[in-house]
Amino acid sequence: MLPTLARLLLLAPVLWLGACATAPDQRPAMPEDELTRALQGGDCRAAFERMDIGAGTQADRRLGVSQICLQTGDFSRARKASAAFLEDAPGHPDADYAAYLHALAGFGEWARANRVEPEVRIREGRAVAREIANYLRDRPLSEYGDELAPRLVPLREGIASAELALADRARERGDRSQARARAEYVLQYYPRTQAAADAARMMMEMREP
């Protein structure tokens, strides 16, 4: 399974994610091969290219790659490696951890891509929020749930903000009906967010003569 060095690396802070992934305990070392060297060197790309080559259990190798790619901020490869793990070994004892890495990497991708079009941000944010919500529902006893649950707060804020951006665009082009509908949507489905407060202000401004 995962090498000791990789477990120690995983305990270092992922600075802008605001938390670190916590690895399962008691993992024996993987075989000393090119993949192990890539993992020890923090080389996500090289590790990803080698995760299905060489000795050792493929599932465990993929898990190690997902972990190191998450640590180095390569969220796309982290998701691909953990997805390959889950597809190959859905009943593996560490499937819970792999699903956690997959969801956390998805959040990382979404949080970093904060300049995409509002429609894309909404669609992708909802997908990540569903994944995290499903994880919390399906794995209520998981030790990783407490690390995933807080991600729902910035997801809600980001989605609501993107919805409000669409409302503002509609108002700018003179479509007050569409702007009002979107602002009301934010108020109804994303209360207690900054976007909801801004939506309420927009509604008041549109009522003014």
PDB file of C-alpha atoms in Angstrom:
ATOM      1  CA  MET A   1       0.000   0.000   0.000  1.00  0.00           C
ATOM      2  CA  LEU A   2       1.211   3.588   0.581  1.00  0.00           C
ATOM      3  CA  PRO A   3       4.850   4.212   1.623  1.00  0.00           C
ATOM      4  CA  THR A   4       5.633   5.773   4.987  1.00  0.00           C
ATOM      5  CA  LEU A   5       7.130   8.870   3.349  1.00  0.00           C
ATOM      6  CA  ALA A   6       3.948   9.512   1.395  1.00  0.00           C
ATOM      7  CA  ARG A   7       1.906   9.252   4.597  1.00  0.00           C
ATOM      8  CA  LEU A   8       4.132  11.840   6.246  1.00  0.00           C
ATOM      9  CA  LEU A   9       3.881  14.142   3.236  1.00  0.00           C
ATOM     10  CA  LEU A  10       0.127  13.905   3.400  1.00  0.00           C
ATOM     11  CA  LEU A  11       0.148  15.374   6.895  1.00  0.00           C
ATOM     12  CA  ALA A  12       1.742  18.610   5.609  1.00  0.00           C
ATOM     13  CA  PRO A  13      -0.779  21.422   5.034  1.00  0.00           C
ATOM     14  CA  VAL A  14      -2.276  21.872   1.587  1.00  0.00           C
ATOM     15  CA  LEU A  15      -2.087  25.628   2.029  1.00  0.00           C
ATOM     16  CA  TRP A  16      -4.887  27.019  -0.072  1.00  0.00           C
ATOM     17  CA  LEU A  17      -7.200  24.076   0.497  1.00  0.00           C
ATOM     18  CA  GLY A  18      -7.024  24.882   4.171  1.00  0.00           C
ATOM     19  CA  ALA A  19      -6.673  21.241   5.264  1.00  0.00           C
ATOM     20  CA  CYS A  20      -4.741  18.083   4.560  1.00  0.00           C
ATOM     21  CA  ALA A  21      -5.800  14.647   3.478  1.00  0.00           C
ATOM     22  CA  THR A  22      -5.415  12.066   6.195  1.00  0.00           C
ATOM     23  CA  ALA A  23      -4.104   8.680   5.112  1.00  0.00           C
ATOM     24  CA  PRO A  24      -5.231   5.321   6.458  1.00  0.00           C
ATOM     25  CA  ASP A  25      -2.860   3.835   9.025  1.00  0.00           C
ATOM     26  CA  GLN A  26      -0.567   0.820   8.867  1.00  0.00           C
ATOM     27  CA  ARG A  27       0.300   0.829   5.162  1.00  0.00           C
ATOM     28  CA  PRO A  28       3.246  -1.436   4.201  1.00  0.00           C
ATOM     29  CA  ALA A  29       5.739   0.025   1.726  1.00  0.00           C
ATOM     30  CA  MET A  30       5.279  -0.445  -2.004  1.00  0.00           C
ATOM     31  CA  PRO A  31       8.013  -2.128  -4.039  1.00  0.00           C
ATOM     32  CA  GLU A  32      11.128  -0.059  -4.727  1.00  0.00           C
ATOM     33  CA  ASP A  33      10.632   0.824  -8.378  1.00  0.00           C
ATOM     34  CA  GLU A  34      10.271   3.904 -10.562  1.00  0.00           C
ATOM     35  CA  LEU A  35       6.832   4.652  -9.174  1.00  0.00           C
ATOM     36  CA  THR A  36       8.133   4.681  -5.608  1.00  0.00           C
ATOM     37  CA  ARG A  37      10.949   7.021  -6.596  1.00  0.00           C
ATOM     38  CA  ALA A  38       8.485   9.330  -8.343  1.00  0.00           C
ATOM     39  CA  LEU A  39       6.248   9.390  -5.273  1.00  0.00           C
ATOM     40  CA  GLN A  40       9.171  10.080  -2.960  1.00  0.00           C
ATOM     41  CA  GLY A  41      10.274  12.886  -5.261  1.00  0.00           C
ATOM     42  CA  GLY A  42       6.785  14.405  -5.337  1.00  0.00           C
ATOM     43  CA  ASP A  43       6.611  13.993  -9.115  1.00  0.00           C
ATOM     44  CA  CYS A  44       2.901  13.570  -9.805  1.00  0.00           C
ATOM     45  CA  ARG A  45       3.209  13.431 -13.585  1.00  0.00           C
ATOM     46  CA  ALA A  46       5.896  10.725 -13.535  1.00  0.00           C
ATOM     47  CA  ALA A  47       4.034   8.750 -10.884  1.00  0.00           C
ATOM     48  CA  PHE A  48       0.780   8.966 -12.819  1.00  0.00           C
ATOM     49  CA  GLU A  49       2.454   7.650 -15.968  1.00  0.00           C
ATOM     50  CA  ARG A  50       3.881   4.684 -14.037  1.00  0.00           C
ATOM     51  CA  MET A  51       1.042   3.762 -11.697  1.00  0.00           C
ATOM     52  CA  ASP A  52      -0.039   0.743 -13.769  1.00  0.00           C
ATOM     53  CA  ILE A  53       3.492  -0.424 -14.598  1.00  0.00           C
ATOM     54  CA  GLY A  54       5.681  -2.627 -12.438  1.00  0.00           C
ATOM     55  CA  ALA A  55       5.307  -4.753  -9.348  1.00  0.00           C
ATOM     56  CA  GLY A  56       2.766  -4.350  -6.581  1.00  0.00           C
ATOM     57  CA  THR A  57      -0.968  -4.199  -6.332  1.00  0.00           C
ATOM     58  CA  GLN A  58      -2.351  -1.833  -8.970  1.00  0.00           C
ATOM     59  CA  ALA A  59      -5.094  -0.484  -6.737  1.00  0.00           C
ATOM     60  CA  ASP A  60      -2.652   0.496  -4.010  1.00  0.00           C
ATOM     61  CA  ARG A  61      -0.313   2.098  -6.524  1.00  0.00           C
ATOM     62  CA  ARG A  62      -3.143   4.226  -7.872  1.00  0.00           C
ATOM     63  CA  LEU A  63      -4.043   5.323  -4.378  1.00  0.00           C
ATOM     64  CA  GLY A  64      -0.480   6.464  -3.755  1.00  0.00           C
ATOM     65  CA  VAL A  65      -0.497   8.436  -7.004  1.00  0.00           C
ATOM     66  CA  SER A  66      -3.796  10.120  -6.160  1.00  0.00           C
ATOM     67  CA  GLN A  67      -2.416  11.116  -2.793  1.00  0.00           C
ATOM     68  CA  ILE A  68       0.817  12.671  -4.087  1.00  0.00           C
ATOM     69  CA  CYS A  69      -0.970  14.448  -6.945  1.00  0.00           C
ATOM     70  CA  LEU A  70      -3.381  15.994  -4.472  1.00  0.00           C
ATOM     71  CA  GLN A  71      -0.448  17.150  -2.353  1.00  0.00           C
ATOM     72  CA  THR A  72       1.251  18.776  -5.344  1.00  0.00           C
ATOM     73  CA  GLY A  73      -1.932  20.475  -6.561  1.00  0.00           C
ATOM     74  CA  ASP A  74      -2.449  18.362  -9.680  1.00  0.00           C
ATOM     75  CA  PHE A  75      -6.117  17.821  -8.932  1.00  0.00           C
ATOM     76  CA  SER A  76      -7.013  16.470 -12.368  1.00  0.00           C
ATOM     77  CA  ARG A  77      -4.544  13.574 -12.113  1.00  0.00           C
ATOM     78  CA  ALA A  78      -5.481  13.024  -8.468  1.00  0.00           C
ATOM     79  CA  ARG A  79      -9.107  12.527  -9.510  1.00  0.00           C
ATOM     80  CA  LYS A  80      -8.193  10.247 -12.398  1.00  0.00           C
ATOM     81  CA  ALA A  81      -6.003   8.046 -10.214  1.00  0.00           C
ATOM     82  CA  SER A  82      -8.578   7.737  -7.435  1.00  0.00           C
ATOM     83  CA  ALA A  83     -11.345   7.099  -9.976  1.00  0.00           C
ATOM     84  CA  ALA A  84      -9.226   4.309 -11.509  1.00  0.00           C
ATOM     85  CA  PHE A  85      -8.743   2.868  -8.024  1.00  0.00           C
ATOM     86  CA  LEU A  86     -12.475   2.852  -7.307  1.00  0.00           C
ATOM     87  CA  GLU A  87     -13.287   1.343 -10.684  1.00  0.00           C
ATOM     88  CA  ASP A  88     -10.680  -1.388 -10.274  1.00  0.00           C
ATOM     89  CA  ALA A  89     -11.325  -2.203  -6.608  1.00  0.00           C
ATOM     90  CA  PRO A  90     -14.680  -0.853  -5.374  1.00  0.00           C
ATOM     91  CA  GLY A  91     -14.665  -3.303  -2.466  1.00  0.00           C
ATOM     92  CA  HIS A  92     -11.121  -2.493  -1.353  1.00  0.00           C
ATOM     93  CA  PRO A  93     -10.701  -1.671   2.366  1.00  0.00           C
ATOM     94  CA  ASP A  94      -9.390   1.766   1.366  1.00  0.00           C
ATOM     95  CA  ALA A  95     -12.228   2.591  -1.041  1.00  0.00           C
ATOM     96  CA  ASP A  96     -13.481   5.058   1.565  1.00  0.00           C
ATOM     97  CA  TYR A  97     -10.164   6.902   1.436  1.00  0.00           C
ATOM     98  CA  ALA A  98     -10.045   6.818  -2.371  1.00  0.00           C
ATOM     99  CA  ALA A  99     -13.522   8.339  -2.590  1.00  0.00           C
ATOM    100  CA  TYR A 100     -12.412  11.010  -0.140  1.00  0.00           C
ATOM    101  CA  LEU A 101      -9.360  11.868  -2.265  1.00  0.00           C
ATOM    102  CA  HIS A 102     -11.561  12.010  -5.364  1.00  0.00           C
ATOM    103  CA  ALA A 103     -14.013  14.427  -3.744  1.00  0.00           C
ATOM    104  CA  LEU A 104     -11.281  16.583  -2.207  1.00  0.00           C
ATOM    105  CA  ALA A 105      -9.465  16.854  -5.529  1.00  0.00           C
ATOM    106  CA  GLY A 106     -12.750  17.809  -7.189  1.00  0.00           C
ATOM    107  CA  PHE A 107     -13.177  20.607  -4.692  1.00  0.00           C
ATOM    108  CA  GLY A 108      -9.605  21.702  -5.363  1.00  0.00           C
ATOM    109  CA  GLU A 109     -10.229  21.891  -9.107  1.00  0.00           C
ATOM    110  CA  TRP A 110     -13.410  23.896  -8.611  1.00  0.00           C
ATOM    111  CA  ALA A 111     -11.906  26.296  -6.072  1.00  0.00           C
ATOM    112  CA  ARG A 112      -8.921  27.057  -8.268  1.00  0.00           C
ATOM    113  CA  ALA A 113     -10.990  27.660 -11.421  1.00  0.00           C
ATOM    114  CA  ASN A 114     -12.765  30.700 -10.007  1.00  0.00           C
ATOM    115  CA  ARG A 115     -12.618  32.768 -13.188  1.00  0.00           C
ATOM    116  CA  VAL A 116     -14.667  30.530 -15.440  1.00  0.00           C
ATOM    117  CA  GLU A 117     -18.050  31.573 -16.784  1.00  0.00           C
ATOM    118  CA  PRO A 118     -20.800  31.606 -14.134  1.00  0.00           C
ATOM    119  CA  GLU A 119     -22.764  28.842 -15.861  1.00  0.00           C
ATOM    120  CA  VAL A 120     -19.716  26.547 -15.771  1.00  0.00           C
ATOM    121  CA  ARG A 121     -18.943  27.440 -12.166  1.00  0.00           C
ATOM    122  CA  ILE A 122     -22.518  26.662 -11.144  1.00  0.00           C
ATOM    123  CA  ARG A 123     -22.626  23.346 -13.016  1.00  0.00           C
ATOM    124  CA  GLU A 124     -19.267  22.114 -11.767  1.00  0.00           C
ATOM    125  CA  GLY A 125     -19.865  23.397  -8.247  1.00  0.00           C
ATOM    126  CA  ARG A 126     -23.151  21.549  -8.010  1.00  0.00           C
ATOM    127  CA  ALA A 127     -21.489  18.347  -9.209  1.00  0.00           C
ATOM    128  CA  VAL A 128     -18.819  18.573  -6.514  1.00  0.00           C
ATOM    129  CA  ALA A 129     -21.401  19.467  -3.867  1.00  0.00           C
ATOM    130  CA  ARG A 130     -23.455  16.402  -4.843  1.00  0.00           C
ATOM    131  CA  GLU A 131     -20.389  14.199  -4.638  1.00  0.00           C
ATOM    132  CA  ILE A 132     -19.543  15.448  -1.154  1.00  0.00           C
ATOM    133  CA  ALA A 133     -23.163  15.224   0.015  1.00  0.00           C
ATOM    134  CA  ASN A 134     -23.404  11.664  -1.314  1.00  0.00           C
ATOM    135  CA  TYR A 135     -20.169  10.766   0.439  1.00  0.00           C
ATOM    136  CA  LEU A 136     -21.479  12.097   3.765  1.00  0.00           C
ATOM    137  CA  ARG A 137     -24.777  10.265   3.262  1.00  0.00           C
ATOM    138  CA  ASP A 138     -23.353   6.937   2.104  1.00  0.00           C
ATOM    139  CA  ARG A 139     -20.361   6.871   4.460  1.00  0.00           C
ATOM    140  CA  PRO A 140     -21.676   8.386   7.704  1.00  0.00           C
ATOM    141  CA  LEU A 141     -19.029   6.619   9.816  1.00  0.00           C
ATOM    142  CA  SER A 142     -16.092   7.673   7.653  1.00  0.00           C
ATOM    143  CA  GLU A 143     -13.243   9.348   9.495  1.00  0.00           C
ATOM    144  CA  TYR A 144     -12.826  11.650   6.489  1.00  0.00           C
ATOM    145  CA  GLY A 145     -16.342  13.089   6.553  1.00  0.00           C
ATOM    146  CA  ASP A 146     -15.355  15.808   9.010  1.00  0.00           C
ATOM    147  CA  GLU A 147     -12.744  17.051   6.541  1.00  0.00           C
ATOM    148  CA  LEU A 148     -15.100  17.057   3.559  1.00  0.00           C
ATOM    149  CA  ALA A 149     -18.206  18.571   5.169  1.00  0.00           C
ATOM    150  CA  PRO A 150     -16.744  22.103   5.608  1.00  0.00           C
ATOM    151  CA  ARG A 151     -16.105  22.285   1.839  1.00  0.00           C
ATOM    152  CA  LEU A 152     -19.861  22.604   1.327  1.00  0.00           C
ATOM    153  CA  VAL A 153     -19.776  26.136   2.790  1.00  0.00           C
ATOM    154  CA  PRO A 154     -17.476  27.707   0.144  1.00  0.00           C
ATOM    155  CA  LEU A 155     -19.260  25.655  -2.512  1.00  0.00           C
ATOM    156  CA  ARG A 156     -22.595  27.212  -1.544  1.00  0.00           C
ATOM    157  CA  GLU A 157     -21.056  30.676  -1.471  1.00  0.00           C
ATOM    158  CA  GLY A 158     -19.397  30.218  -4.849  1.00  0.00           C
ATOM    159  CA  ILE A 159     -22.476  28.816  -6.557  1.00  0.00           C
ATOM    160  CA  ALA A 160     -24.691  31.535  -5.095  1.00  0.00           C
ATOM    161  CA  SER A 161     -22.224  34.199  -6.199  1.00  0.00           C
ATOM    162  CA  ALA A 162     -22.239  32.811  -9.748  1.00  0.00           C
ATOM    163  CA  GLU A 163     -26.055  32.790  -9.768  1.00  0.00           C
ATOM    164  CA  LEU A 164     -26.034  36.413  -8.668  1.00  0.00           C
ATOM    165  CA  ALA A 165     -23.543  37.271 -11.410  1.00  0.00           C
ATOM    166  CA  LEU A 166     -26.077  35.962 -13.933  1.00  0.00           C
ATOM    167  CA  ALA A 167     -28.773  38.061 -12.295  1.00  0.00           C
ATOM    168  CA  ASP A 168     -26.566  41.128 -12.587  1.00  0.00           C
ATOM    169  CA  ARG A 169     -25.892  40.404 -16.258  1.00  0.00           C
ATOM    170  CA  ALA A 170     -29.616  40.154 -16.909  1.00  0.00           C
ATOM    171  CA  ARG A 171     -30.196  43.487 -15.194  1.00  0.00           C
ATOM    172  CA  GLU A 172     -27.435  45.144 -17.215  1.00  0.00           C
ATOM    173  CA  ARG A 173     -29.005  44.075 -20.481  1.00  0.00           C
ATOM    174  CA  GLY A 174     -32.389  45.363 -19.329  1.00  0.00           C
ATOM    175  CA  ASP A 175     -34.036  42.024 -18.584  1.00  0.00           C
ATOM    176  CA  ARG A 176     -35.365  42.945 -15.144  1.00  0.00           C
ATOM    177  CA  SER A 177     -37.727  39.977 -15.057  1.00  0.00           C
ATOM    178  CA  GLN A 178     -34.869  37.494 -15.498  1.00  0.00           C
ATOM    179  CA  ALA A 179     -32.703  39.417 -13.051  1.00  0.00           C
ATOM    180  CA  ARG A 180     -35.463  39.348 -10.450  1.00  0.00           C
ATOM    181  CA  ALA A 181     -36.065  35.629 -10.953  1.00  0.00           C
ATOM    182  CA  ARG A 182     -32.386  34.795 -10.470  1.00  0.00           C
ATOM    183  CA  ALA A 183     -32.085  37.053  -7.426  1.00  0.00           C
ATOM    184  CA  GLU A 184     -35.154  35.394  -5.889  1.00  0.00           C
ATOM    185  CA  TYR A 185     -33.606  31.984  -6.592  1.00  0.00           C
ATOM    186  CA  VAL A 186     -30.488  32.965  -4.652  1.00  0.00           C
ATOM    187  CA  LEU A 187     -32.599  34.197  -1.751  1.00  0.00           C
ATOM    188  CA  GLN A 188     -34.650  31.006  -1.667  1.00  0.00           C
ATOM    189  CA  TYR A 189     -31.971  28.358  -2.130  1.00  0.00           C
ATOM    190  CA  TYR A 190     -28.843  30.040  -0.766  1.00  0.00           C
ATOM    191  CA  PRO A 191     -29.952  31.919   2.352  1.00  0.00           C
ATOM    192  CA  ARG A 192     -27.338  33.018   4.890  1.00  0.00           C
ATOM    193  CA  THR A 193     -24.779  33.635   2.165  1.00  0.00           C
ATOM    194  CA  GLN A 194     -23.199  36.922   1.171  1.00  0.00           C
ATOM    195  CA  ALA A 195     -24.753  36.474  -2.264  1.00  0.00           C
ATOM    196  CA  ALA A 196     -28.208  36.300  -0.658  1.00  0.00           C
ATOM    197  CA  ALA A 197     -27.602  39.635   1.061  1.00  0.00           C
ATOM    198  CA  ASP A 198     -26.481  41.122  -2.250  1.00  0.00           C
ATOM    199  CA  ALA A 199     -29.504  39.603  -3.999  1.00  0.00           C
ATOM    200  CA  ALA A 200     -31.830  41.257  -1.483  1.00  0.00           C
ATOM    201  CA  ARG A 201     -30.117  44.577  -2.139  1.00  0.00           C
ATOM    202  CA  MET A 202     -30.517  44.068  -5.891  1.00  0.00           C
ATOM    203  CA  MET A 203     -34.227  43.373  -5.450  1.00  0.00           C
ATOM    204  CA  MET A 204     -34.654  46.601  -3.498  1.00  0.00           C
ATOM    205  CA  GLU A 205     -32.774  48.584  -6.131  1.00  0.00           C
ATOM    206  CA  MET A 206     -34.975  47.176  -8.912  1.00  0.00           C
ATOM    207  CA  ARG A 207     -38.093  48.241  -7.011  1.00  0.00           C
ATOM    208  CA  GLU A 208     -36.961  51.846  -6.959  1.00  0.00           C
ATOM    209  CA  PRO A 209     -38.524  54.042  -9.659  1.00  0.00           C
TER     210      PRO A 209
END
